[in-house]
XYZ file of C-alpha atoms in Angstrom:
70
model
C -0.652 2.764 8.260
C 2.415 2.129 6.104
C 5.753 3.920 5.824
C 6.586 5.318 2.393
C 9.286 7.641 1.060
C 8.676 10.951 -0.697
C 10.772 11.658 -3.812
C 12.985 14.008 -1.756
C 13.809 11.137 0.626
C 11.513 12.145 3.491
C 9.673 9.318 5.211
C 5.922 9.599 5.695
C 3.190 7.388 7.080
C 0.113 6.845 4.911
C -3.322 5.634 5.987
C -3.947 2.652 3.687
C -7.713 3.087 3.921
C -7.387 6.420 2.090
C -5.531 5.033 -0.955
C -7.889 5.193 -3.934
C -5.490 4.722 -6.866
C -1.840 3.750 -7.450
C -0.243 4.840 -10.740
C 3.209 4.442 -12.256
C 3.942 7.737 -14.069
C 7.063 6.782 -14.116
C 7.260 7.624 -10.406
C 4.628 6.032 -8.219
C 1.687 8.360 -7.664
C -0.876 7.643 -4.954
C -4.255 9.328 -5.194
C -6.100 9.423 -1.892
C -9.856 9.488 -1.392
C -9.380 13.032 -0.048
C -8.116 14.131 -3.477
C -4.513 14.526 -2.276
C -1.785 13.088 -4.514
C 1.495 11.707 -3.186
C 4.623 10.858 -5.215
C 6.680 8.097 -3.594
C 9.898 6.254 -4.428
C 8.454 2.773 -3.839
C 7.105 0.861 -6.842
C 3.368 0.162 -7.112
C 4.100 -3.509 -6.332
C 6.004 -2.511 -3.173
C 3.143 -0.254 -2.034
C 0.675 -3.108 -2.591
C 2.923 -5.544 -0.691
C 3.117 -3.143 2.256
C -0.656 -2.662 2.268
C -1.180 -6.447 2.261
C 1.375 -6.940 5.054
C -0.296 -4.215 7.127
C -3.780 -5.674 6.635
C -2.527 -9.176 7.525
C -0.984 -7.749 10.686
C -4.317 -6.169 11.623
C -6.749 -8.896 10.508
C -4.518 -11.974 10.517
C -3.471 -14.233 7.651
C -6.233 -16.091 5.796
C -7.129 -19.517 7.131
C -6.931 -22.293 4.532
C -9.385 -25.138 5.113
C -8.402 -28.730 4.341
C -11.219 -29.119 1.775
C -9.817 -26.207 -0.239
C -6.472 -27.984 -0.593
C -7.852 -31.161 -2.181
């Protein structure tokens, strides 16, 4: 779950597993797998960054093996 801001300034919490599509129209429009559409003030890049941060918090950061570095 990530915190996002509606265009009117209200905070909401969105289930990241329901996000199907992120568009810039020029506001950011999230389309959920339920068919609901949400306009938010955050940029698409910010939404993506929050989703990645949330997933890293849940699953942990990727482990880099020594062979991959050489």
